[in-house]
Coordinates of N, CA and C in Angstrom, one line a residue:
M1 N 109.6 96.1 81.2 CA 108.9 94.9 81.7 C 107.4 95.1 81.6
R2 N 106.7 94.0 81.4 CA 105.3 94.1 81.3 C 104.7 93.2 82.4
L3 N 103.7 93.8 83.1 CA 103.0 93.0 84.2 C 102.0 92.1 83.5
T4 N 101.8 90.9 84.2 CA 100.7 90.1 83.7 C 99.4 90.8 84.0
K5 N 98.3 90.3 83.3 CA 97.0 90.9 83.5 C 96.5 90.6 84.9
F6 N 96.9 89.4 85.4 CA 96.6 89.0 86.8 C 97.1 90.1 87.8
T7 N 98.4 90.4 87.6 CA 99.0 91.4 88.6 C 98.4 92.7 88.4
D8 N 98.1 93.2 87.2 CA 97.4 94.4 87.0 C 96.1 94.4 87.6
L9 N 95.3 93.4 87.5 CA 94.0 93.3 88.1 C 94.1 93.3 89.6
A10 N 95.1 92.6 90.2 CA 95.2 92.5 91.7 C 95.6 93.9 92.2
L11 N 96.5 94.6 91.5 CA 96.9 96.0 91.9 C 95.7 96.9 91.9
R12 N 94.9 96.9 90.8 CA 93.8 97.8 90.7 C 92.8 97.5 91.8
S13 N 92.6 96.2 92.1 CA 91.7 95.8 93.2 C 92.1 96.3 94.5
V14 N 93.4 96.2 94.8 CA 94.0 96.7 96.1 C 93.8 98.2 96.2
M15 N 94.0 98.9 95.1 CA 93.9 100.3 95.1 C 92.4 100.7 95.4
R16 N 91.5 100.0 94.8 CA 90.1 100.3 95.0 C 89.7 100.1 96.5
L17 N 90.2 99.0 97.0 CA 89.9 98.6 98.4 C 90.6 99.6 99.4
A18 N 91.7 100.2 98.9 CA 92.4 101.2 99.8 C 91.7 102.5 100.0
V19 N 90.7 102.8 99.2 CA 90.0 104.0 99.3 C 88.6 103.9 99.9
V20 N 88.3 102.7 100.5 CA 87.0 102.5 101.2 C 87.1 103.4 102.4
R21 N 86.2 104.3 102.6 CA 86.2 105.2 103.7 C 85.6 104.6 105.0
D22 N 86.0 105.1 106.1 CA 85.4 104.7 107.4 C 83.9 104.9 107.3
G23 N 83.1 103.9 107.7 CA 81.7 104.1 107.7 C 81.1 103.5 106.4
D24 N 81.9 103.3 105.4 CA 81.4 102.7 104.2 C 81.3 101.2 104.4
E25 N 80.3 100.5 103.7 CA 80.2 99.1 103.8 C 81.4 98.5 103.0
P26 N 81.9 97.4 103.4 CA 83.0 96.8 102.6 C 82.5 96.4 101.2
L27 N 83.3 96.4 100.3 CA 82.9 96.0 98.9 C 82.9 94.5 98.8
A28 N 82.0 94.0 97.9 CA 82.0 92.6 97.6 C 82.9 92.4 96.4
T29 N 83.3 91.1 96.2 CA 84.2 90.8 95.1 C 83.5 91.2 93.8
R30 N 82.2 91.0 93.7 CA 81.5 91.3 92.5 C 81.6 92.9 92.2
E31 N 81.5 93.7 93.2 CA 81.6 95.1 93.0 C 83.0 95.5 92.6
V32 N 84.0 94.9 93.2 CA 85.4 95.1 92.7 C 85.6 94.8 91.3
A33 N 85.0 93.6 90.9 CA 85.1 93.2 89.5 C 84.5 94.2 88.5
E34 N 83.3 94.7 88.9 CA 82.6 95.8 88.1 C 83.5 97.0 88.0
V35 N 84.0 97.5 89.1 CA 84.8 98.7 89.1 C 86.1 98.6 88.3
V36 N 86.7 97.4 88.3 CA 88.0 97.3 87.5 C 87.7 96.7 86.1
G37 N 86.5 96.4 85.9 CA 86.1 96.0 84.5 C 86.5 94.7 84.1
V38 N 86.4 93.7 85.0 CA 86.8 92.3 84.6 C 85.7 91.3 85.0
P39 N 85.7 90.1 84.5 CA 84.7 89.2 84.9 C 84.9 88.8 86.4
Y40 N 83.8 88.5 87.1 CA 83.8 88.1 88.5 C 84.8 87.0 88.8
T41 N 84.9 86.0 87.9 CA 85.8 84.9 88.2 C 87.3 85.3 88.2
H42 N 87.6 86.3 87.4 CA 89.0 86.8 87.4 C 89.3 87.5 88.7
A43 N 88.3 88.4 89.0 CA 88.5 89.2 90.3 C 88.6 88.2 91.5
A44 N 87.8 87.2 91.5 CA 87.8 86.3 92.6 C 89.1 85.6 92.8
K45 N 89.7 85.2 91.7 CA 91.1 84.6 91.7 C 92.1 85.6 92.3
A46 N 92.0 86.8 91.8 CA 93.0 87.8 92.3 C 92.8 88.1 93.8
I47 N 91.5 88.2 94.2 CA 91.2 88.5 95.6 C 91.7 87.3 96.5
T48 N 91.5 86.1 96.0 CA 92.0 84.9 96.8 C 93.5 84.9 96.9
R49 N 94.2 85.3 95.9 CA 95.7 85.4 96.0 C 96.1 86.5 97.0
L50 N 95.4 87.6 96.9 CA 95.7 88.7 97.9 C 95.3 88.3 99.3
Q51 N 94.3 87.5 99.5 CA 94.0 87.0 100.8 C 95.2 86.1 101.3
H52 N 95.7 85.2 100.5 CA 96.8 84.4 100.9 C 98.1 85.2 101.2
L53 N 98.2 86.3 100.6 CA 99.4 87.2 100.9 C 99.1 88.0 102.2
G54 N 97.9 88.0 102.7 CA 97.6 88.7 103.9 C 97.3 90.2 103.7
V55 N 97.0 90.5 102.4 CA 96.8 91.9 102.0 C 95.3 92.3 102.1
V56 N 94.5 91.3 101.9 CA 93.0 91.5 101.9 C 92.4 90.5 102.9
E57 N 91.4 91.0 103.6 CA 90.6 90.1 104.5 C 89.2 90.0 103.9
A58 N 88.6 88.9 103.8 CA 87.3 88.7 103.3 C 86.4 88.1 104.4
R59 N 85.3 88.7 104.6 CA 84.3 88.2 105.6 C 83.0 87.9 104.9
R60 N 82.4 86.7 105.2 CA 81.2 86.3 104.6 C 80.0 86.8 105.4
G61 N 78.8 86.7 104.8 CA 77.6 87.0 105.5 C 77.3 88.5 105.6
R62 N 76.2 88.7 106.4 CA 75.8 90.1 106.6 C 76.9 91.0 107.2
G63 N 77.1 92.1 106.6 CA 78.2 93.0 107.1 C 79.5 92.6 106.6
G64 N 79.5 91.5 105.8 CA 80.8 91.0 105.2 C 81.3 91.8 104.0
G65 N 82.3 91.4 103.5 CA 82.9 92.0 102.3 C 84.4 92.0 102.4
L66 N 85.0 92.8 101.6 CA 86.5 92.8 101.5 C 87.1 94.0 102.2
T67 N 88.1 93.8 103.0 CA 88.8 95.0 103.5 C 90.3 94.8 103.3
L68 N 91.0 95.9 103.2 CA 92.4 95.9 103.1 C 93.0 95.8 104.5
T69 N 94.0 95.0 104.7 CA 94.6 94.8 106.0 C 95.6 96.0 106.1
D70 N 96.2 96.1 107.3 CA 97.2 97.1 107.6 C 98.4 96.7 106.7
L71 N 98.7 95.4 106.5 CA 99.8 95.0 105.6 C 99.5 95.5 104.2
G72 N 98.2 95.3 103.8 CA 97.9 95.8 102.5 C 98.0 97.3 102.2
R73 N 97.7 98.1 103.2 CA 97.8 99.5 103.1 C 99.3 100.0 103.0
N74 N 100.1 99.3 103.8 CA 101.5 99.7 104.0 C 102.5 98.8 103.1
A75 N 101.9 97.9 102.4 CA 102.8 97.0 101.6 C 103.6 97.8 100.5
S76 N 104.8 97.5 100.4 CA 105.6 98.0 99.3 C 105.0 97.5 98.0
V77 N 104.8 98.4 97.0 CA 104.3 98.0 95.7 C 105.3 97.0 95.0
G78 N 106.6 97.2 95.2 CA 107.6 96.3 94.7 C 107.5 94.9 95.3
W79 N 107.3 94.8 96.6 CA 107.1 93.5 97.2 C 105.8 92.8 96.6
L80 N 104.7 93.6 96.5 CA 103.5 93.1 96.1 C 103.6 92.6 94.6
V81 N 104.2 93.3 93.8 CA 104.4 92.9 92.4 C 105.3 91.7 92.3
R82 N 106.4 91.6 93.1 CA 107.2 90.4 93.1 C 106.4 89.2 93.5
E83 N 105.6 89.3 94.5 CA 104.8 88.2 95.0 C 103.8 87.8 93.9
L84 N 103.2 88.7 93.2 CA 102.2 88.4 92.2 C 102.8 87.9 91.0
E85 N 103.9 88.4 90.6 CA 104.5 88.0 89.3 C 105.3 86.7 89.5
G86 N 105.8 86.4 90.7 CA 106.6 85.2 90.8 C 108.0 85.4 90.5
D87 N 108.8 84.3 90.5 CA 110.2 84.4 90.3 C 110.7 84.2 88.9
G88 N 109.8 84.3 88.0 CA 110.1 84.1 86.6 C 111.1 85.1 86.0
E89 N 111.9 84.7 85.1 CA 112.8 85.7 84.4 C 112.0 86.3 83.2
V90 N 112.6 87.4 82.7 CA 112.0 88.2 81.6 C 112.0 87.3 80.4
V91 N 113.0 86.5 80.1 CA 113.1 85.6 79.0 C 113.3 84.2 79.5
D92 N 112.8 83.2 78.7 CA 112.9 81.8 79.1 C 114.0 81.2 78.2
C93 N 115.1 81.1 78.8 CA 116.3 80.6 78.0 C 116.3 79.1 78.0
E94 N 115.6 78.5 78.9 CA 115.6 77.0 79.0 C 114.4 76.3 78.5
G95 N 113.4 77.0 77.9 CA 112.1 76.5 77.5 C 112.2 75.3 76.5
D96 N 111.1 75.1 75.8 CA 111.0 74.0 74.8 C 112.2 74.0 73.8
N97 N 112.6 75.1 73.4 CA 113.7 75.3 72.5 C 114.8 76.1 73.1
P98 N 115.6 75.4 73.9 CA 116.6 76.2 74.7 C 117.5 77.0 73.8
C99 N 117.9 78.2 74.3 CA 118.8 79.1 73.6 C 120.2 78.5 73.6
P100 N 120.8 78.5 72.4 CA 122.2 78.0 72.3 C 123.2 78.9 73.1
L101 N 122.8 80.1 73.4 CA 123.8 81.0 74.1 C 123.6 81.0 75.6
R102 N 122.7 80.2 76.1 CA 122.4 80.2 77.5 C 123.6 80.1 78.5
G103 N 124.6 79.3 78.1 CA 125.7 79.1 78.9 C 126.7 80.3 79.0
A104 N 126.6 81.2 78.0 CA 127.6 82.3 77.9 C 126.9 83.6 77.5
C105 N 125.6 83.8 77.9 CA 124.9 84.9 77.4 C 124.9 86.1 78.4
R106 N 125.3 87.2 78.0 CA 125.3 88.4 78.8 C 123.9 89.1 78.9
L107 N 123.1 88.8 77.9 CA 121.8 89.4 77.8 C 120.9 89.0 79.0
R108 N 121.0 87.7 79.3 CA 120.1 87.2 80.4 C 120.4 87.9 81.7
R109 N 121.7 88.1 82.0 CA 122.1 88.8 83.2 C 121.6 90.3 83.2
A110 N 121.8 90.9 82.0 CA 121.3 92.3 81.9 C 119.8 92.4 82.1
L111 N 119.1 91.5 81.5 CA 117.6 91.5 81.7 C 117.2 91.3 83.1
R112 N 117.9 90.4 83.8 CA 117.7 90.1 85.2 C 117.9 91.4 86.1
D113 N 119.0 92.1 85.7 CA 119.4 93.3 86.5 C 118.3 94.4 86.2
A114 N 117.8 94.5 84.9 CA 116.8 95.4 84.6 C 115.5 95.1 85.3
Q115 N 115.2 93.8 85.4 CA 114.0 93.4 86.1 C 114.1 93.8 87.6
E116 N 115.2 93.6 88.2 CA 115.4 94.0 89.6 C 115.3 95.5 89.8
A117 N 115.8 96.2 88.8 CA 115.8 97.7 88.9 C 114.3 98.2 88.8
F118 N 113.5 97.5 88.0 CA 112.1 97.8 87.9 C 111.4 97.6 89.2
Y119 N 111.6 96.5 89.9 CA 111.1 96.2 91.2 C 111.6 97.2 92.2
A120 N 112.9 97.5 92.2 CA 113.5 98.4 93.1 C 112.9 99.8 93.0
A121 N 112.5 100.2 91.8 CA 111.8 101.5 91.6 C 110.5 101.6 92.3
L122 N 109.8 100.4 92.4 CA 108.5 100.3 93.1 C 108.6 100.1 94.6
D123 N 109.8 99.7 95.1 CA 109.9 99.4 96.5 C 109.5 100.5 97.4
P124 N 109.9 101.8 97.2 CA 109.6 102.8 98.1 C 108.1 103.2 98.2
L125 N 107.4 102.8 97.1 CA 105.9 103.2 97.1 C 105.1 102.2 97.9
T126 N 104.1 102.7 98.6 CA 103.1 101.8 99.3 C 101.8 101.9 98.5
V127 N 100.9 101.0 98.9 CA 99.6 101.1 98.3 C 98.9 102.4 98.7
T128 N 99.1 102.9 99.9 CA 98.6 104.2 100.3 C 99.1 105.3 99.4
D129 N 100.4 105.2 99.0 CA 100.9 106.2 98.1 C 100.2 106.2 96.8
L130 N 99.8 105.0 96.3 CA 99.2 104.9 95.0 C 97.8 105.6 94.9
V131 N 97.2 105.6 96.1 CA 95.8 106.2 96.0 C 95.7 107.6 96.6
A132 N 96.8 108.3 96.7 CA 96.8 109.7 97.0 C 96.1 110.5 95.9
S133 N 95.7 111.7 96.2 CA 95.0 112.5 95.2 C 96.0 112.7 94.0
P134 N 95.5 112.7 92.8 CA 94.1 112.6 92.4 C 93.5 111.2 92.2
T135 N 94.2 110.2 92.4 CA 93.8 108.8 92.1 C 92.6 108.4 93.0
G136 N 92.8 108.6 94.3 CA 91.8 108.1 95.3 C 90.4 108.6 95.0
P137 N 90.2 109.9 94.8 CA 88.8 110.4 94.5 C 88.2 109.8 93.2
V138 N 89.1 109.6 92.2 CA 88.6 108.9 91.0 C 88.2 107.5 91.3
L139 N 89.0 106.8 92.0 CA 88.6 105.4 92.4 C 87.3 105.3 93.2
I140 N 87.1 106.3 94.1 CA 85.8 106.3 94.9 C 84.6 106.5 93.9
G141 N 84.8 107.4 93.0 CA 83.8 107.7 92.0 C 83.4 106.6 91.1
L142 N 84.2 105.6 91.0 CA 83.9 104.5 90.1 C 82.9 103.6 90.5
T143 N 82.6 103.6 91.8 CA 81.5 102.7 92.4 C 80.3 103.5 92.6
D144 N 79.2 103.2 91.8 CA 78.0 103.8 92.0 C 77.1 103.0 92.9
R145 N 77.1 103.3 94.2 CA 76.3 102.6 95.2 C 75.1 103.4 95.5
P146 N 74.0 102.7 95.6 CA 72.8 103.5 96.0 C 72.9 103.9 97.4
S147 N 72.5 105.2 97.7 CA 72.7 105.6 99.1 C 71.4 105.3 99.9
G148 N 71.6 105.0 101.2 CA 70.6 104.7 102.1 C 69.8 103.5 101.7

């Protein structure tokens, strides 16, 4: 299974937000975009979706920025990917040119089972697990913030 670019971007954004240390200023969406190497508008869409899921909190103004919620830190990666990817199937049997086998196809069921196995493999992992060493320190190093 292949994740959409949107899901990949959202996961990388969450991972970066997960390693903001106590005392650090919250990151702005523009900083997250720079760290994950995408245009600001793409990052903004992903952050907005993460806010709707309750994973990220955004505050405006002085002292504002993005913070990961407790839900975000403890979220199952499987749950998060399901929410970001949606309910779509691996193959589109009903599309513009419907498959003639759709009524009696065993492949569709096998692919649905494989998709669920993919998600199930991610279910035990949390966002916090994803940023354990060595990943966390690398993520922290990706943001070059001027000190003081």
